[in-house]
Amino acid sequence: MGGTAAVWLRVAAVGCAAVACAVAVDMATRRGMAWCRWYRAVAVVRDLEERCATPTEQLQRVVNSLAVEMFAGLVTEGGSRVRMLLTCVDALPDGSEEGVYYAIDLGGTSFRVLKVELGAGSTIINQKVEHQSIPENLTKGASDDLFNFIASALKNFIAREGGEDEGRALGFTFSFPVRHSSISSGSLIQWTKEFSVEETVGKDVAQCLNEALVRNGLNMKVNVLVNNTVGTLALGHYYDKDTVAAVIIGAGTNACYIERNDVIVKSLDLLTNPGRTVVNVEWGSYRPPQIALTPYDICFNKETQSYYDQGFEKMISGVYLGEIARLVFQKMAQESDVFGAAVDGLSTPFILRAPYLAAIREDDSPDLREVGRILEEHLKMQDVPLKTRRLVVIVCDIITRRAARLAAAAIVAILQKIGCDGTLCGTSRVRTMKGVRKRTVVAIEGGLFQGYSVFREYLDEALTEILGEEIAATVSLRVMEEGSGVGAALLAAAYS
Ligand code: BGC
């Protein structure tokens, strides 16, 4: 073969080599770019992990600073980042209560109507709890409409139960910060989650409900107005006298505890005797200075610049955890294509609810099938690759772990505040009474805690880290099913 043909052949050969080379370079470049994009997604997750780290010493500092804020909150109104609201509850049910009592439990868009029949000796003979949803328009509409809806739900419930309203005392659990003027009255300071019925702010919410009861032809009156933490404490104490505090970890988060009246300096007119009073901490408004916010935390309220922006609640409770995860996924999608092209589903706020976040974290199938299903059904992201699903699980884990560990620190802060952290005068020695270790019981309720085992494990683990094994063993968290509402019925009985 001579001349031109040979040249063409050589050119062709060189051409082939060049093409092969170009293809290889292209593939390598693409692989490199894909790796780069993947790495950028991983970097988002690594950064989140670093920012959300809560080593034990840091938790210990959160404990101390929250305990200090709690002291300050008992001195002056507004003098602390936690409200420390006096609840006017100075006696908890002791088991001698008897009769039939009704209660309303309003804590979020799902509310409950309850009928509880009590027998002597801490016996609940019968209890009926009906869950109802509040229509979305009522969560931001007129105050009277909201309370009418609640009163009419109660009226229908009593009719269905064949009960009697005649002059009955009613327990009203209202899970928002309230400034009490008595045990049966108090004005709403601020809606903290899910509601924004502005007209109600500043009003006596017990009176709002009483008026609605009259409008609906019911002859009943609120005789106790309580926070859900207080209801839970009442039920806890009904069963176990060592119960000193109650915690809610659900849509929102908060705690209350039994305080000695002699350390309360503010609002002395509300303290009727020298004994003890239940204090509603409202720890959701705390912002631990030791914990830096991540860019995904939705704590800072630019409009109000307020202390009470529920910063702590937004790092811990059910309404917000899924939203934090969604914001992280959105960032990953901006940085890289790990979720594929269809990521519009990520732009809807609050679409990823806490039960989905829990299900993602708890999916232990080898191919993370449940994670894939949730991403597809709720975030409209199809066929997300397995390695990305693994990253998704890690994100949910990081967010859960921080939340649970902060909740543990807050629980220890309460125990520390009342000297029930099991230590003897702040030492690491275990408190004993007649040689027996003193136990401390904390009643606990809330969907996030009850429905999410990984959350509970992380919380327990952090309690042990902070308190040490020996002391942690003296503290028990006791779940009080429907405590917030049943406790209100118990208090209605105790105060009637
Ligand atoms: C409210 C508290 C309530 C907690 C748990 C918070 O948003 O401010 O009053 O106890 O949620 O439901």
Coordinates of C-alpha atoms and ligand atoms in Angstrom, one line a residue:
M1 CA 0.0 0.0 0.0
G2 CA 1.5 3.1 -1.0
G3 CA 1.2 6.8 -1.1
T4 CA -2.0 8.5 -0.1
A5 CA -3.7 5.4 1.1
A6 CA -0.9 4.7 3.5
V7 CA -1.1 8.3 4.8
W8 CA -4.9 8.0 5.2
L9 CA -4.4 4.8 7.1
R10 CA -1.9 6.4 9.3
V11 CA -4.1 9.4 9.8
A12 CA -7.0 7.1 10.4
A13 CA -4.9 5.1 13.0
V14 CA -3.8 8.3 14.6
G15 CA -7.4 9.6 14.3
C16 CA -8.7 6.4 16.1
A17 CA -6.1 6.8 18.8
A18 CA -7.0 10.4 19.1
V19 CA -10.7 9.6 19.3
A20 CA -10.1 6.8 21.8
C21 CA -8.0 9.2 23.8
A22 CA -10.6 11.9 23.6
V23 CA -13.3 9.5 24.7
A24 CA -11.2 8.4 27.5
V25 CA -10.4 11.9 28.5
D26 CA -14.1 12.8 28.2
M27 CA -15.1 9.9 30.3
A28 CA -12.5 10.7 32.8
T29 CA -13.5 14.3 32.8
R30 CA -17.1 13.4 33.3
R31 CA -16.3 10.9 36.0
G32 CA -14.2 13.6 37.5
M33 CA -17.0 16.1 37.3
A34 CA -19.5 13.6 38.6
W35 CA -17.1 12.9 41.5
C36 CA -16.7 16.6 42.1
R37 CA -20.5 17.1 42.2
W38 CA -20.8 14.1 44.5
Y39 CA -18.1 15.4 46.7
R40 CA -19.9 18.8 46.9
A41 CA -23.0 17.0 48.2
V42 CA -20.9 15.1 50.7
A43 CA -19.3 18.3 51.8
V44 CA -22.7 19.8 52.6
V45 CA -23.4 16.8 54.8
R46 CA -20.0 16.9 56.5
D47 CA -20.4 20.6 57.2
L48 CA -23.8 19.9 58.7
E49 CA -22.3 17.2 60.9
E50 CA -19.6 19.5 62.2
R51 CA -22.0 22.3 62.9
C52 CA -24.4 20.0 64.7
A53 CA -21.8 18.3 66.9
T54 CA -22.8 18.5 70.6
P55 CA -20.0 17.0 72.6
T56 CA -20.7 16.2 76.3
E57 CA -18.8 19.2 77.6
Q58 CA -20.9 21.5 75.4
L59 CA -24.1 19.9 76.6
Q60 CA -22.9 20.4 80.2
R61 CA -22.5 24.1 79.5
V62 CA -26.1 24.2 78.0
V63 CA -27.3 22.6 81.3
N64 CA -25.6 25.2 83.4
S65 CA -26.7 28.2 81.3
L66 CA -30.3 27.0 81.1
A67 CA -30.4 26.4 84.9
V68 CA -29.0 30.0 85.3
E69 CA -31.7 31.4 83.0
M70 CA -34.3 29.5 85.0
F71 CA -33.1 31.2 88.2
A72 CA -33.3 34.6 86.5
G73 CA -36.8 33.9 85.2
L74 CA -38.1 33.5 88.7
V75 CA -36.9 36.9 89.7
T76 CA -38.4 39.3 87.2
E77 CA -40.8 39.0 84.4
G78 CA -38.9 39.2 81.1
G79 CA -35.5 39.0 82.9
S80 CA -34.6 35.7 81.2
R81 CA -34.7 33.9 78.0
V82 CA -37.1 31.4 79.5
R83 CA -40.5 32.7 80.6
M84 CA -40.8 30.6 83.8
L85 CA -44.6 31.2 84.0
L86 CA -46.3 30.6 87.3
T87 CA -49.2 28.3 86.7
C88 CA -51.2 28.7 90.0
V89 CA -51.1 24.9 90.4
D90 CA -50.1 24.4 94.0
A91 CA -51.6 21.0 94.5
L92 CA -51.4 18.0 92.3
P93 CA -53.9 15.2 92.2
D94 CA -53.2 12.7 95.0
G95 CA -55.4 9.8 93.9
S96 CA -58.4 10.6 96.0
E97 CA -60.3 12.3 93.1
E98 CA -63.6 10.7 92.1
G99 CA -66.3 11.4 89.5
V100 CA -66.7 12.1 85.8
Y101 CA -64.7 15.0 84.3
Y102 CA -64.4 16.5 80.9
A103 CA -61.4 18.2 79.3
I104 CA -60.3 19.9 76.1
D105 CA -56.7 19.6 75.0
L106 CA -55.7 22.2 72.4
G107 CA -52.0 22.0 71.5
G108 CA -51.9 22.0 67.8
T109 CA -54.0 21.5 64.8
S110 CA -55.1 18.2 66.2
F111 CA -57.0 18.6 69.4
R112 CA -58.7 16.3 71.8
V113 CA -62.0 16.1 73.7
L114 CA -61.9 13.8 76.8
K115 CA -64.1 12.3 79.3
V116 CA -62.4 10.7 82.3
E117 CA -64.1 8.7 85.1
L118 CA -62.1 8.6 88.3
G119 CA -62.3 6.2 91.2
A120 CA -60.6 6.5 94.6
G121 CA -57.0 5.2 94.9
S122 CA -55.5 6.6 91.7
T123 CA -57.9 4.6 89.5
I124 CA -59.0 5.8 86.1
I125 CA -62.1 3.7 85.7
N126 CA -62.8 4.8 82.2
Q127 CA -61.4 7.3 79.7
K128 CA -62.6 8.3 76.3
V129 CA -60.4 10.5 74.1
E130 CA -61.6 11.8 70.8
H131 CA -59.1 13.3 68.4
Q132 CA -60.3 16.0 66.0
S133 CA -58.5 18.2 63.4
I134 CA -58.9 21.9 63.4
P135 CA -59.6 23.1 59.8
E136 CA -56.7 25.2 58.5
N137 CA -58.7 28.3 58.0
L138 CA -59.5 28.4 61.8
T139 CA -55.8 28.4 62.7
K140 CA -55.5 32.0 61.3
G141 CA -59.0 33.3 61.4
A142 CA -61.2 35.0 64.0
S143 CA -60.8 34.1 67.6
D144 CA -64.6 33.4 68.2
D145 CA -64.7 31.0 65.2
L146 CA -61.8 28.9 66.7
F147 CA -63.4 28.7 70.2
N148 CA -66.9 28.1 68.7
F149 CA -65.5 25.1 66.8
I150 CA -63.9 23.7 70.0
A151 CA -67.1 24.3 72.1
S152 CA -69.3 22.7 69.5
A153 CA -66.9 19.7 69.3
L154 CA -67.3 19.3 73.1
K155 CA -71.1 19.6 72.8
N156 CA -71.3 16.9 70.2
F157 CA -68.9 14.7 72.2
I158 CA -71.0 15.0 75.4
A159 CA -74.2 14.3 73.4
R160 CA -72.6 11.2 71.8
E161 CA -71.4 10.0 75.2
G162 CA -74.9 10.5 76.7
G163 CA -73.3 12.8 79.3
E164 CA -74.5 15.8 81.3
D165 CA -73.0 19.3 81.0
E166 CA -75.1 20.7 83.9
G167 CA -72.7 23.0 85.9
R168 CA -69.7 20.7 85.3
A169 CA -66.1 21.8 85.8
L170 CA -64.0 21.6 82.7
G171 CA -60.2 21.2 82.4
F172 CA -58.7 23.2 79.5
T173 CA -55.2 22.3 78.3
F174 CA -53.9 25.1 76.2
S175 CA -50.4 24.4 75.0
F176 CA -49.1 27.9 74.4
P177 CA -47.5 30.5 76.8
V178 CA -50.2 32.0 79.1
R179 CA -49.8 34.6 81.8
H180 CA -52.1 33.4 84.6
S181 CA -54.2 35.6 86.8
S182 CA -55.6 32.5 88.6
I183 CA -55.7 28.8 88.0
S184 CA -58.8 29.2 85.8
S185 CA -57.7 32.3 83.8
G186 CA -54.8 33.5 81.9
S187 CA -54.0 35.6 78.8
L188 CA -52.2 34.3 75.8
I189 CA -48.8 35.8 75.4
Q190 CA -48.0 34.5 72.0
W191 CA -49.0 31.6 69.6
T192 CA -45.8 29.6 69.3
K193 CA -46.6 26.9 66.7
E194 CA -49.2 26.2 64.0
F195 CA -51.7 28.9 65.0
S196 CA -51.7 32.6 64.3
V197 CA -55.1 33.9 65.4
E198 CA -53.8 37.4 66.3
E199 CA -57.1 38.5 67.9
T200 CA -56.6 36.0 70.7
V201 CA -53.2 37.3 71.8
G202 CA -53.6 39.2 75.1
K203 CA -57.0 37.7 75.7
D204 CA -58.0 35.4 78.6
V205 CA -58.3 32.1 76.7
A206 CA -60.4 30.5 79.4
Q207 CA -62.9 33.3 79.1
C208 CA -62.8 32.9 75.3
L209 CA -63.8 29.3 75.7
N210 CA -66.3 30.0 78.5
E211 CA -68.1 32.5 76.2
A212 CA -68.1 30.0 73.4
L213 CA -69.6 27.3 75.7
V214 CA -72.4 29.7 76.5
R215 CA -72.9 30.5 72.8
N216 CA -73.2 26.8 72.2
G217 CA -75.7 26.3 75.0
L218 CA -73.4 24.4 77.3
N219 CA -73.7 24.9 81.0
M220 CA -70.0 24.3 81.8
K221 CA -67.1 26.4 82.9
V222 CA -63.3 26.1 82.7
N223 CA -62.2 25.6 86.3
V224 CA -58.5 24.8 85.4
L225 CA -56.5 26.3 82.6
V226 CA -53.3 24.4 82.2
N227 CA -50.3 24.0 79.9
N228 CA -49.8 20.5 78.4
T229 CA -46.7 20.0 80.5
V230 CA -48.8 20.7 83.6
G231 CA -51.4 18.1 82.6
T232 CA -48.7 15.6 82.0
L233 CA -47.1 16.3 85.4
A234 CA -50.5 15.9 87.0
L235 CA -51.0 12.5 85.5
G236 CA -47.4 11.5 86.3
H237 CA -47.8 12.6 89.9
Y238 CA -51.2 10.8 90.2
Y239 CA -49.4 7.5 89.6
D240 CA -46.1 8.2 91.2
K241 CA -45.3 10.8 93.9
D242 CA -41.6 10.9 92.9
T243 CA -42.6 12.7 89.7
V244 CA -41.0 16.2 89.9
A245 CA -41.2 17.4 86.3
A246 CA -42.9 16.9 83.0
V247 CA -41.5 17.2 79.5
I248 CA -43.3 17.4 76.1
I249 CA -41.4 16.5 73.0
G250 CA -43.9 16.5 70.2
A251 CA -44.9 19.1 67.7
G252 CA -43.5 21.6 70.2
T253 CA -41.3 21.2 73.2
N254 CA -41.4 22.4 76.8
A255 CA -41.3 21.4 80.4
C256 CA -42.7 22.2 83.8
Y257 CA -41.6 21.3 87.3
I258 CA -42.5 21.7 91.0
E259 CA -40.8 24.7 92.5
R260 CA -40.4 25.8 96.1
N261 CA -42.3 29.1 96.6
D262 CA -39.5 30.6 98.7
V263 CA -37.2 30.8 95.6
I264 CA -39.8 32.6 93.5
V265 CA -39.3 36.4 93.7
K266 CA -41.7 37.6 91.0
S267 CA -45.5 37.7 90.8
L268 CA -45.8 37.0 94.5
D269 CA -49.6 37.8 94.4
L270 CA -50.0 34.5 92.6
L271 CA -48.5 32.4 95.3
T272 CA -51.3 31.6 97.7
N273 CA -49.4 29.5 100.3
P274 CA -45.8 29.0 101.4
G275 CA -45.6 25.5 99.8
R276 CA -44.8 24.7 96.2
T277 CA -46.0 25.8 92.7
V278 CA -45.7 24.3 89.3
V279 CA -43.7 26.5 87.0
N280 CA -44.1 26.3 83.2
V281 CA -40.5 26.8 81.9
E282 CA -41.4 27.5 78.3
W283 CA -37.9 26.3 77.3
G284 CA -38.8 26.5 73.6
S285 CA -37.8 30.2 73.7
Y286 CA -34.3 29.5 75.0
R287 CA -31.4 30.0 72.6
P288 CA -28.3 28.3 74.1
P289 CA -25.4 30.6 73.4
Q290 CA -23.1 27.6 73.2
I291 CA -24.9 26.2 70.2
A292 CA -24.1 28.0 66.9
L293 CA -27.0 28.0 64.5
T294 CA -26.5 26.3 61.2
P295 CA -27.7 28.1 58.0
Y296 CA -30.6 25.7 58.0
D297 CA -31.9 26.6 61.4
I298 CA -35.0 28.6 61.3
C299 CA -34.6 30.2 64.6
F300 CA -33.8 33.8 64.0
N301 CA -36.9 35.9 63.8
K302 CA -35.8 38.8 61.7
E303 CA -39.1 40.6 62.0
T304 CA -39.4 40.7 65.8
Q305 CA -35.7 40.3 66.7
S306 CA -37.2 38.6 69.7
Y307 CA -35.7 36.5 72.4
Y308 CA -38.8 34.5 72.2
D309 CA -38.3 33.2 68.7
Q310 CA -38.6 29.6 69.9
G311 CA -35.0 28.9 69.0
F312 CA -34.6 25.9 71.2
E313 CA -38.0 24.5 70.1
K314 CA -37.0 24.9 66.4
M315 CA -33.9 22.7 67.0
I316 CA -35.7 20.0 68.9
S317 CA -39.4 19.6 68.1
G318 CA -41.4 17.7 65.5
V319 CA -42.8 20.7 63.6
Y320 CA -39.3 21.8 62.6
L321 CA -36.9 18.8 62.2
G322 CA -38.2 17.7 58.8
E323 CA -38.0 21.3 57.6
I324 CA -34.4 21.5 58.6
A325 CA -33.7 18.3 56.7
R326 CA -35.6 19.7 53.7
L327 CA -33.4 22.8 53.7
V328 CA -30.3 20.7 53.8
F329 CA -31.5 18.5 50.9
Q330 CA -32.2 21.7 49.0
K331 CA -28.7 22.9 49.5
M332 CA -27.4 19.5 48.3
A333 CA -29.5 19.8 45.2
Q334 CA -28.2 23.3 44.6
E335 CA -24.6 22.2 44.9
S336 CA -24.9 19.0 43.0
D337 CA -27.1 16.7 40.9
V338 CA -27.2 13.9 43.4
F339 CA -31.0 14.0 43.5
G340 CA -31.4 14.1 39.7
A341 CA -33.1 16.9 37.8
A342 CA -36.5 16.9 39.3
V343 CA -36.1 18.6 42.6
D344 CA -39.1 21.0 42.6
G345 CA -40.6 18.9 45.4
L346 CA -37.9 20.2 47.7
S347 CA -39.1 23.8 47.4
T348 CA -42.3 23.4 49.4
P349 CA -41.8 24.5 53.0
F350 CA -42.7 22.0 55.8
I351 CA -43.4 19.2 53.3
L352 CA -41.2 16.8 55.1
R353 CA -43.0 16.0 58.3
A354 CA -41.3 14.5 61.4
P355 CA -42.8 11.0 61.0
Y356 CA -41.2 10.8 57.5
L357 CA -37.8 12.0 58.9
A358 CA -38.1 9.3 61.6
A359 CA -39.1 6.6 59.0
I360 CA -36.1 7.6 56.8
R361 CA -33.7 7.3 59.8
E362 CA -35.2 4.0 60.9
D363 CA -35.2 2.4 57.5
D364 CA -32.8 -0.6 58.0
S365 CA -33.5 -2.3 54.7
P366 CA -30.3 -3.0 52.7
D367 CA -31.5 -1.0 49.7
L368 CA -33.2 1.7 51.8
R369 CA -36.5 1.1 50.1
E370 CA -38.6 3.2 52.5
V371 CA -36.2 6.1 52.0
G372 CA -36.8 5.8 48.3
R373 CA -40.5 5.6 48.7
I374 CA -40.7 8.8 50.9
L375 CA -38.4 10.7 48.6
E376 CA -40.6 9.7 45.7
E377 CA -44.0 10.1 47.3
H378 CA -43.5 13.2 49.4
L379 CA -40.6 15.0 47.7
K380 CA -41.4 13.9 44.1
M381 CA -37.9 12.7 43.5
Q382 CA -37.8 9.5 41.4
D383 CA -35.1 6.8 41.5
V384 CA -32.7 8.5 43.8
P385 CA -29.6 6.4 43.8
L386 CA -28.7 4.2 46.8
K387 CA -25.6 6.2 47.7
T388 CA -27.6 9.4 47.8
R389 CA -30.3 7.7 49.9
R390 CA -27.5 6.8 52.3
L391 CA -26.6 10.5 52.5
V392 CA -30.2 11.4 53.2
V393 CA -30.3 9.0 56.1
I394 CA -27.1 10.6 57.5
V395 CA -28.7 14.0 57.3
C396 CA -31.8 12.8 59.2
D397 CA -29.5 11.2 61.8
I398 CA -27.5 14.3 62.4
I399 CA -30.6 16.5 62.9
T400 CA -32.2 13.9 65.2
R401 CA -29.1 13.4 67.3
R402 CA -28.6 17.1 67.9
A403 CA -32.3 17.5 68.8
A404 CA -32.3 14.6 71.2
R405 CA -29.1 15.6 72.9
L406 CA -30.3 19.2 73.4
A407 CA -33.5 17.9 74.9
A408 CA -31.5 15.7 77.3
A409 CA -29.4 18.7 78.4
A410 CA -32.6 20.7 79.1
I411 CA -34.0 17.9 81.2
V412 CA -30.8 17.8 83.3
A413 CA -31.0 21.6 83.7
I414 CA -34.4 21.2 85.4
L415 CA -33.2 18.4 87.6
Q416 CA -30.1 20.6 88.5
K417 CA -32.3 23.6 89.2
I418 CA -34.3 21.7 91.8
G419 CA -31.4 19.7 93.1
C420 CA -32.8 16.5 91.8
D421 CA -30.1 15.7 89.4
G422 CA -29.2 12.8 91.7
T423 CA -26.0 14.4 93.0
L424 CA -25.4 15.3 96.5
C425 CA -25.0 19.1 96.7
G426 CA -23.5 19.3 93.2
T427 CA -20.9 16.6 93.8
S428 CA -20.8 13.4 91.9
R429 CA -22.1 11.4 94.8
V430 CA -25.5 9.8 94.5
R431 CA -28.3 11.2 96.7
T432 CA -29.7 8.6 99.1
M433 CA -32.4 8.5 101.6
K434 CA -32.0 6.1 104.5
G435 CA -29.4 4.3 102.5
V436 CA -31.7 3.9 99.5
R437 CA -30.9 5.8 96.3
K438 CA -33.3 8.7 95.7
R439 CA -35.2 8.2 92.5
T440 CA -36.4 11.0 90.3
V441 CA -39.3 10.6 87.9
V442 CA -39.9 12.8 84.9
A443 CA -43.2 12.4 83.1
I444 CA -42.9 12.7 79.4
E445 CA -45.3 12.9 76.5
G446 CA -45.2 13.8 72.8
G447 CA -45.4 12.2 69.4
L448 CA -41.7 12.7 68.6
F449 CA -40.5 11.1 71.7
Q450 CA -43.1 8.3 71.8
G451 CA -43.0 7.5 68.1
Y452 CA -39.3 7.7 67.3
S453 CA -37.1 5.1 69.0
V454 CA -33.8 6.5 67.6
F455 CA -34.6 9.8 69.2
R456 CA -35.3 8.1 72.5
E457 CA -32.0 6.2 72.3
Y458 CA -30.0 9.3 71.6
L459 CA -31.7 11.2 74.4
D460 CA -31.0 8.4 76.9
E461 CA -27.4 8.1 75.7
A462 CA -26.9 11.9 76.3
L463 CA -28.6 11.7 79.8
T464 CA -26.1 9.1 80.8
E465 CA -23.1 11.0 79.3
I466 CA -24.1 14.2 81.2
L467 CA -25.1 12.6 84.5
G468 CA -22.8 9.6 84.6
E469 CA -24.1 6.1 84.6
E470 CA -24.7 5.8 88.4
I471 CA -26.8 9.0 88.6
A472 CA -28.6 8.5 85.3
A473 CA -29.8 5.1 86.7
T474 CA -31.8 7.0 89.4
V475 CA -33.7 9.2 86.8
S476 CA -36.6 7.6 85.0
L477 CA -38.5 9.1 82.1
R478 CA -42.0 7.8 82.3
V479 CA -44.3 8.1 79.3
M480 CA -47.7 9.4 80.2
E481 CA -50.1 8.5 77.4
E482 CA -52.6 11.3 76.8
G483 CA -51.1 12.9 79.9
S484 CA -51.8 16.5 78.8
G485 CA -55.5 16.0 78.5
V486 CA -56.2 13.4 81.2
G487 CA -54.1 15.4 83.6
A488 CA -56.3 18.4 82.9
A489 CA -59.3 16.3 83.8
L490 CA -57.5 15.2 87.0
L491 CA -56.8 18.8 87.9
A492 CA -60.4 19.8 87.1
A493 CA -61.3 17.2 89.7
A494 CA -58.7 18.2 92.2
Y495 CA -59.7 21.9 92.0
S496 CA -63.5 21.4 91.8
Ligands
BGC1 C1 -45.6 26.0 73.6 C2 -45.6 25.4 75.0 C3 -46.0 23.9 74.9 C4 -45.0 23.2 73.9 C5 -45.4 21.8 73.7 C6 -44.7 25.2 72.7 O1 -44.7 25.8 71.4 O2 -45.1 27.3 73.7 O3 -46.5 26.1 75.8 O4 -46.0 23.3 76.1 O5 -45.1 23.9 72.7 O6 -46.6 21.6 73.1

